[in-house]
Amino acid sequence: MEGKTKIISNRRLLGVAGLGWMFDAMDVGMLSFIVVALQAEWDLTSQQVGWIGSINSIGMVFGAFLFGIMADRVGRKKVFIITLLLFSIGSGLSALVTSLSLFLVLRFLIGMGLGGELPVASTLVSESVPAKNRGKVVVLLESFWALGWLIAALISYFVIPGYGWRIALILSALPAFYALYLRLHLPDSPKYVELGNKVKPTIMQNIKSVWAIEHRQQTLVLWILWFCVVFSYYGMFLWLPSVMVMKGFSLIKSFEYVLIMTLAQLPGYFTAAWFIERMGRKFVLVTYLVGTAVSAYFFGAAEGLPMLITSGMFLSFFNLGAWGALYAYTPEQYPTTIRGTGAGMAAAAGRVGGVLGPLLIGYLVAGGTPLSMIFTIFTIAILIGAIVVLFWGKETKNTVLQD
């Protein structure tokens, strides 16, 4: 009976945390479609479109850093609720704006909520699941991101052309409040609860501990890995519908093809979840990052529709599988007292890449740089991340989380 209760509890935790993750993904996924509509409606330049994606990531830098630290001070659950509330309100209000400047302000706040929630959610789930299933469950948590992207693609395809981007944003924001309600009844991390009333290190002590000699190598590996993954992901995926339009397809057709590519994310997560407990974190990260790099190269160089769709599907498959492994791998590098801080700081370092990626494409496109060259840059960045993990990453398969 106790085992059954534990399974139900783990499933409930995965469901509640996953719902919030899904609505976050809906917002990010929908943004990639909305910027195409905004560019036409507000007559935006490529640089301004790049700033929409980048300001979101700037907010994520601050959110990941701030809320990661807060999670070690006040608990995972409280921060989990605060971040989703910030994200939900910002997303709903952004449907009402009429100027780019106000839209950018709200995207910053949404980014803060999103940037804070993701590392804290993965930390909470990691600390609540037995070691033998931890990697698989965290990758399955990350698979809710694919569901969110899929729903975003469906809403964008059926709603934006006929009803406009504002209605699409409202549809994405309202369900997030249901996830917030569910989260209020979620227990905090057992690992964090065990700390009880023990004297917790100060914020500065936690930050210094992340870079202490015993954690320095894994911190450096994580920061480089996060930067490379986020730089390439937000550079490529936020621009995906726009890239399809640049390659000569209509707005409706580009949405349709991106929807097809998005379907490949789910098997990417599920295969990563299967491999991660059998072959280890490093195997999944390196294999799926190399697969992402090869797919990115062929997507950028593709001319005909069959190659675009095929390489785009492999890009979604490998990239999102790598993301799942990244979220499983990150919290396992640190003890409980600094786990939120370490995961949050690594994510914040990555979000700097998320600022630069969309901006880089915006300015390179405006300067007439071929898409093949742009995607080659992302290919190289992803390979750097794979090499760093392969040679300097620490395997954490089946390890018990440090107290």
Coordinates of C-alpha atoms in Angstrom, one line a residue:
M1 CA 0.0 0.0 0.0
E2 CA 2.9 2.4 0.9
G3 CA 4.5 1.7 -2.5
K4 CA 1.2 2.4 -4.3
T5 CA 0.7 5.6 -2.4
K6 CA 4.3 6.7 -3.4
I7 CA 3.6 6.0 -7.0
I8 CA 0.3 8.0 -6.9
S9 CA 2.2 10.8 -5.1
N10 CA 4.9 10.8 -7.8
R11 CA 2.4 10.8 -10.6
R12 CA 0.5 13.7 -8.9
L13 CA 3.7 15.7 -8.5
L14 CA 4.6 15.1 -12.1
G15 CA 1.1 16.1 -13.3
V16 CA 0.9 19.3 -11.3
A17 CA 4.5 20.4 -12.0
G18 CA 4.0 19.3 -15.7
L19 CA 0.9 21.4 -16.1
G20 CA 2.7 24.6 -15.2
W21 CA 5.6 23.5 -17.5
M22 CA 3.1 22.9 -20.3
F23 CA 1.6 26.4 -20.0
D24 CA 5.0 28.0 -20.0
A25 CA 5.8 26.1 -23.2
M26 CA 2.5 27.2 -24.7
D27 CA 3.6 30.8 -24.1
V28 CA 7.1 30.5 -25.5
G29 CA 5.9 28.4 -28.5
M30 CA 3.1 30.8 -29.3
L31 CA 5.5 33.7 -29.1
S32 CA 7.4 32.3 -32.1
F33 CA 4.1 32.4 -34.1
I34 CA 2.9 35.7 -32.7
V35 CA 6.1 37.6 -33.7
V36 CA 5.2 36.7 -37.3
A37 CA 1.8 38.3 -36.9
L38 CA 3.2 41.3 -34.9
Q39 CA 5.8 41.9 -37.5
A40 CA 3.1 42.4 -40.1
E41 CA 0.6 44.3 -37.9
W42 CA 3.1 46.6 -36.3
D43 CA 5.5 46.8 -39.2
L44 CA 8.4 45.7 -37.2
T45 CA 12.0 45.3 -38.4
S46 CA 14.0 42.1 -38.1
Q47 CA 16.0 43.7 -35.3
Q48 CA 12.8 44.6 -33.4
V49 CA 11.5 41.0 -33.8
G50 CA 14.9 39.8 -32.4
W51 CA 14.4 42.0 -29.4
I52 CA 11.0 40.5 -28.6
G53 CA 12.7 37.1 -28.1
S54 CA 15.7 38.5 -26.4
I55 CA 13.8 40.6 -23.8
N56 CA 12.0 37.5 -22.8
S57 CA 15.4 35.8 -22.2
I58 CA 16.7 38.8 -20.3
G59 CA 13.8 38.4 -17.9
M60 CA 14.7 34.7 -17.7
V61 CA 18.3 35.5 -16.7
F62 CA 17.0 37.6 -13.7
G63 CA 14.3 35.1 -12.9
A64 CA 16.5 32.1 -12.9
F65 CA 19.1 33.8 -10.7
L66 CA 16.7 35.5 -8.3
F67 CA 14.2 32.7 -7.8
G68 CA 16.8 29.9 -7.8
I69 CA 18.4 31.7 -4.7
M70 CA 15.0 32.2 -3.1
A71 CA 14.2 28.5 -3.5
D72 CA 17.1 27.7 -1.1
R73 CA 15.9 30.3 1.4
V74 CA 12.1 30.0 1.5
G75 CA 11.4 26.6 -0.1
R76 CA 10.7 25.2 -3.6
K77 CA 6.9 25.3 -3.4
K78 CA 6.6 29.0 -2.5
V79 CA 8.8 30.0 -5.4
F80 CA 7.0 27.6 -7.7
I81 CA 3.7 29.4 -6.9
I82 CA 5.2 33.0 -7.2
T83 CA 6.8 32.3 -10.6
L84 CA 3.7 30.8 -12.2
L85 CA 1.6 33.7 -10.8
L86 CA 4.0 36.3 -12.3
F87 CA 4.0 34.4 -15.6
S88 CA 0.2 34.0 -15.8
I89 CA -0.7 37.7 -15.1
G90 CA 2.0 39.0 -17.4
S91 CA 0.9 36.7 -20.2
G92 CA -2.8 37.7 -19.9
L93 CA -2.0 41.4 -19.8
S94 CA 0.2 41.2 -22.9
A95 CA -2.9 40.4 -24.9
L96 CA -4.2 43.9 -24.2
V97 CA -1.2 46.0 -25.3
T98 CA -1.1 48.3 -28.3
S99 CA 2.6 49.2 -28.4
L100 CA 5.9 47.4 -28.8
S101 CA 7.5 49.1 -25.7
L102 CA 4.7 47.9 -23.3
F103 CA 4.7 44.4 -24.9
L104 CA 8.5 44.2 -24.2
V105 CA 8.0 45.2 -20.6
L106 CA 5.5 42.5 -20.1
R107 CA 7.7 40.0 -21.9
F108 CA 10.4 40.8 -19.4
L109 CA 8.1 40.0 -16.5
I110 CA 6.8 36.8 -18.2
G111 CA 10.5 35.8 -18.8
M112 CA 11.2 36.3 -15.1
G113 CA 8.4 33.9 -14.1
L114 CA 9.4 31.4 -16.7
G115 CA 13.1 31.6 -16.0
G116 CA 12.5 31.1 -12.3
E117 CA 10.0 28.3 -12.5
L118 CA 11.8 25.8 -14.8
P119 CA 15.0 25.2 -12.7
V120 CA 13.0 25.3 -9.4
A121 CA 10.4 22.8 -10.8
S122 CA 13.1 20.4 -11.9
T123 CA 14.8 20.7 -8.5
L124 CA 11.6 20.0 -6.6
V125 CA 10.8 16.9 -8.7
S126 CA 14.5 15.7 -8.5
E127 CA 14.3 15.9 -4.7
S128 CA 11.0 14.1 -4.5
V129 CA 11.7 11.0 -6.6
P130 CA 13.9 7.9 -5.8
A131 CA 17.4 7.8 -7.4
K132 CA 16.6 4.9 -9.7
N133 CA 13.7 6.8 -11.4
R134 CA 14.8 10.4 -10.9
G135 CA 16.3 11.0 -14.4
K136 CA 13.4 9.4 -16.2
V137 CA 10.8 11.4 -14.2
V138 CA 12.5 14.7 -14.8
V139 CA 12.7 14.0 -18.5
L140 CA 9.0 13.1 -18.5
L141 CA 8.4 16.4 -16.7
E142 CA 10.3 18.2 -19.5
S143 CA 8.1 16.3 -22.0
F144 CA 5.2 18.5 -21.0
W145 CA 7.1 21.2 -22.8
A146 CA 6.5 19.4 -26.1
L147 CA 2.8 19.2 -25.2
G148 CA 2.7 22.9 -24.6
W149 CA 4.5 23.6 -27.9
L150 CA 2.0 21.3 -29.7
I151 CA -1.0 23.1 -28.2
A152 CA 0.7 26.4 -29.1
A153 CA 1.1 25.3 -32.7
L154 CA -2.5 24.1 -32.9
I155 CA -3.9 27.4 -31.4
S156 CA -1.6 29.4 -33.7
Y157 CA -2.7 27.5 -36.8
F158 CA -6.4 27.6 -36.1
V159 CA -6.8 30.8 -34.1
I160 CA -4.2 33.5 -35.1
P161 CA -5.1 33.7 -38.8
G162 CA -8.9 34.0 -38.1
Y163 CA -9.1 35.6 -34.7
G164 CA -5.8 37.4 -34.1
W165 CA -2.8 37.0 -31.8
R166 CA -4.6 38.6 -28.8
I167 CA -7.2 35.9 -28.5
A168 CA -4.4 33.3 -28.8
L169 CA -2.6 34.9 -25.9
I170 CA -5.7 35.0 -23.7
L171 CA -6.3 31.3 -24.5
S172 CA -2.8 30.5 -23.3
A173 CA -3.0 32.5 -20.1
L174 CA -6.3 31.4 -18.6
P175 CA -5.5 27.7 -18.0
A176 CA -2.3 28.7 -16.2
F177 CA -4.5 29.9 -13.3
Y178 CA -5.8 26.3 -12.9
A179 CA -2.3 25.0 -12.7
L180 CA -1.7 27.7 -10.0
Y181 CA -4.7 26.4 -8.0
L182 CA -3.4 22.8 -8.2
R183 CA 0.1 23.9 -7.1
L184 CA -1.3 25.4 -3.8
H185 CA -2.0 21.8 -2.7
L186 CA 1.4 20.5 -3.6
P187 CA 3.8 19.5 -0.8
D188 CA 7.3 21.0 -0.7
S189 CA 10.4 19.0 -1.5
P190 CA 11.1 16.3 1.2
K191 CA 14.8 17.2 1.0
Y192 CA 14.1 20.8 1.7
V193 CA 11.6 19.9 4.5
E194 CA 14.4 17.8 6.1
L195 CA 16.5 20.9 6.6
G196 CA 13.7 22.1 8.9
N197 CA 14.8 24.9 11.1
K198 CA 18.5 24.4 10.6
V199 CA 20.5 27.5 10.1
K200 CA 20.6 28.1 6.3
P201 CA 23.6 29.7 4.6
T202 CA 23.3 33.3 3.6
I203 CA 22.7 34.2 -0.1
M204 CA 26.3 35.2 -0.6
Q205 CA 27.5 32.0 1.1
N206 CA 25.4 30.0 -1.3
I207 CA 26.7 31.9 -4.3
K208 CA 30.3 31.4 -3.2
S209 CA 29.6 27.6 -2.5
V210 CA 28.5 27.1 -6.1
W211 CA 32.0 28.1 -7.2
A212 CA 33.8 26.4 -4.3
I213 CA 36.6 24.1 -5.3
E214 CA 34.5 20.9 -4.8
H215 CA 31.8 22.2 -7.2
R216 CA 33.9 24.4 -9.6
Q217 CA 34.3 21.9 -12.4
Q218 CA 30.6 20.9 -12.6
T219 CA 29.6 24.5 -12.3
L220 CA 31.8 25.5 -15.2
V221 CA 30.5 22.5 -17.3
L222 CA 26.9 23.4 -16.5
W223 CA 27.3 27.1 -17.4
I224 CA 28.9 26.3 -20.8
L225 CA 26.4 23.6 -21.5
W226 CA 23.4 25.7 -20.6
F227 CA 24.7 28.7 -22.7
C228 CA 25.3 26.5 -25.8
V229 CA 21.9 24.8 -25.5
V230 CA 19.8 27.9 -24.8
F231 CA 21.7 30.1 -27.3
S232 CA 20.9 27.6 -30.1
Y233 CA 17.4 26.7 -29.0
Y234 CA 16.0 30.2 -28.7
G235 CA 17.9 31.3 -31.8
M236 CA 16.5 28.5 -33.9
F237 CA 13.0 27.8 -32.5
L238 CA 11.7 31.3 -31.8
W239 CA 12.6 32.1 -35.4
L240 CA 11.3 28.8 -36.9
P241 CA 8.0 30.1 -38.4
S242 CA 9.8 33.2 -39.6
V243 CA 12.5 31.1 -41.2
M244 CA 9.8 29.1 -43.0
V245 CA 8.3 32.4 -44.3
M246 CA 11.8 33.5 -45.4
K247 CA 12.2 30.2 -47.3
G248 CA 9.1 31.2 -49.4
F249 CA 6.2 29.6 -47.6
S250 CA 3.0 31.4 -46.7
L251 CA 2.1 32.3 -43.1
I252 CA -0.5 29.5 -42.9
K253 CA 1.8 26.9 -44.5
S254 CA 4.7 27.8 -42.3
F255 CA 2.5 27.3 -39.2
E256 CA 1.4 24.0 -40.6
Y257 CA 4.9 22.7 -41.2
V258 CA 6.2 23.9 -37.8
L259 CA 3.2 22.0 -36.3
I260 CA 4.4 18.8 -38.1
M261 CA 8.0 19.4 -36.8
T262 CA 6.7 20.0 -33.3
L263 CA 5.2 16.5 -33.2
A264 CA 8.7 15.0 -33.2
Q265 CA 9.5 16.5 -29.8
L266 CA 7.4 13.9 -27.9
P267 CA 9.3 10.8 -29.2
G268 CA 12.5 12.8 -28.5
Y269 CA 11.6 13.2 -24.8
F270 CA 10.3 9.6 -24.5
T271 CA 13.4 8.0 -26.0
A272 CA 15.6 10.3 -23.8
A273 CA 13.6 9.2 -20.7
W274 CA 14.2 5.5 -21.7
F275 CA 17.9 5.9 -22.3
I276 CA 18.8 8.1 -19.4
E277 CA 18.5 5.5 -16.7
R278 CA 20.0 2.8 -18.9
M279 CA 22.9 4.6 -20.6
G280 CA 23.4 7.5 -18.2
R281 CA 23.1 11.3 -18.4
K282 CA 26.3 11.9 -20.3
F283 CA 25.4 9.4 -23.1
V284 CA 22.0 11.1 -23.6
L285 CA 23.3 14.6 -23.5
V286 CA 26.2 14.0 -25.9
T287 CA 24.2 11.8 -28.3
Y288 CA 21.2 14.1 -28.6
L289 CA 23.4 17.3 -28.8
V290 CA 25.3 15.8 -31.7
G291 CA 22.0 14.8 -33.3
T292 CA 20.8 18.4 -32.8
A293 CA 24.0 19.8 -34.4
V294 CA 23.7 17.7 -37.5
S295 CA 20.0 18.4 -37.9
A296 CA 20.6 22.2 -37.5
Y297 CA 23.2 22.1 -40.3
F298 CA 20.9 20.3 -42.7
F299 CA 17.9 22.5 -41.8
G300 CA 19.8 25.6 -42.5
A301 CA 21.1 24.3 -45.9
A302 CA 17.8 22.7 -47.0
E303 CA 16.2 24.0 -50.1
G304 CA 13.3 21.6 -50.9
L305 CA 10.3 21.0 -48.6
P306 CA 11.1 17.3 -48.0
M307 CA 14.5 18.1 -46.6
L308 CA 13.2 21.0 -44.6
I309 CA 10.5 18.9 -42.9
T310 CA 12.8 15.9 -42.3
S311 CA 15.6 17.9 -40.9
G312 CA 13.2 20.1 -38.9
M313 CA 11.6 17.0 -37.3
F314 CA 15.1 15.6 -36.4
L315 CA 16.0 19.0 -35.0
S316 CA 12.9 18.9 -32.7
F317 CA 13.5 15.3 -31.8
F318 CA 17.1 15.6 -30.7
N319 CA 17.0 19.1 -29.3
L320 CA 14.2 18.6 -26.9
G321 CA 15.5 15.2 -25.8
A322 CA 18.7 17.0 -24.9
W323 CA 16.7 19.6 -22.9
G324 CA 15.1 16.8 -20.9
A325 CA 18.5 15.3 -20.0
L326 CA 19.8 18.8 -19.1
Y327 CA 17.1 19.4 -16.6
A328 CA 17.7 15.9 -15.0
Y329 CA 21.4 16.4 -14.9
T330 CA 21.6 20.0 -13.4
P331 CA 20.1 19.6 -9.9
E332 CA 22.1 16.4 -9.4
Q333 CA 25.4 18.3 -9.3
Y334 CA 24.8 20.1 -6.0
P335 CA 23.9 19.4 -2.3
T336 CA 20.4 20.3 -1.0
T337 CA 21.5 23.6 0.6
I338 CA 22.7 25.1 -2.7
R339 CA 20.8 23.0 -5.2
G340 CA 18.3 25.8 -6.1
T341 CA 21.0 28.4 -6.3
G342 CA 23.3 26.2 -8.4
A343 CA 20.5 25.2 -10.8
G344 CA 19.2 28.8 -11.0
M345 CA 22.6 30.3 -11.7
A346 CA 23.4 27.7 -14.4
A347 CA 20.0 28.4 -16.0
A348 CA 20.7 32.2 -15.7
A349 CA 24.0 31.7 -17.5
G350 CA 22.2 29.8 -20.2
R351 CA 19.6 32.5 -20.6
V352 CA 22.3 35.0 -21.5
G353 CA 22.6 32.8 -24.6
G354 CA 18.9 33.0 -25.0
V355 CA 19.3 36.8 -25.2
L356 CA 22.0 36.6 -27.8
G357 CA 20.5 33.9 -30.1
P358 CA 17.3 35.7 -31.3
L359 CA 19.2 39.1 -31.5
L360 CA 22.0 37.5 -33.6
I361 CA 19.5 36.1 -36.1
G362 CA 17.7 39.4 -36.3
Y363 CA 20.8 41.3 -37.1
L364 CA 22.3 38.7 -39.4
V365 CA 19.0 38.4 -41.4
A366 CA 18.9 42.2 -41.7
G367 CA 22.5 42.1 -43.0
G368 CA 21.6 39.6 -45.6
T369 CA 23.6 36.6 -44.1
P370 CA 22.5 33.3 -45.7
L371 CA 20.4 31.0 -43.4
S372 CA 22.9 28.2 -44.0
M373 CA 25.6 30.3 -42.4
I374 CA 23.4 31.3 -39.5
F375 CA 22.5 27.7 -38.7
T376 CA 26.2 26.6 -39.0
I377 CA 26.9 29.0 -36.1
F378 CA 24.3 27.1 -34.0
T379 CA 25.7 23.8 -35.1
I380 CA 29.2 24.8 -33.8
A381 CA 27.7 26.1 -30.5
I382 CA 25.9 22.8 -29.9
L383 CA 29.0 20.7 -30.6
I384 CA 31.0 22.8 -28.1
G385 CA 28.4 21.9 -25.4
A386 CA 28.6 18.2 -26.3
I387 CA 32.4 18.2 -26.2
V388 CA 32.5 19.9 -22.7
V389 CA 30.1 17.3 -21.2
L390 CA 31.9 14.4 -22.9
F391 CA 35.3 15.3 -21.5
W392 CA 34.6 17.2 -18.2
G393 CA 31.0 16.3 -17.2
K394 CA 30.4 14.1 -14.1
E395 CA 28.1 11.1 -14.6
T396 CA 25.3 11.1 -11.9
K397 CA 23.2 8.1 -13.0
N398 CA 21.7 6.3 -9.9
T399 CA 23.5 8.6 -7.5
V400 CA 21.7 9.6 -4.2
L401 CA 21.3 13.3 -4.0
Q402 CA 23.7 15.0 -1.6
D403 CA 22.3 16.5 1.6

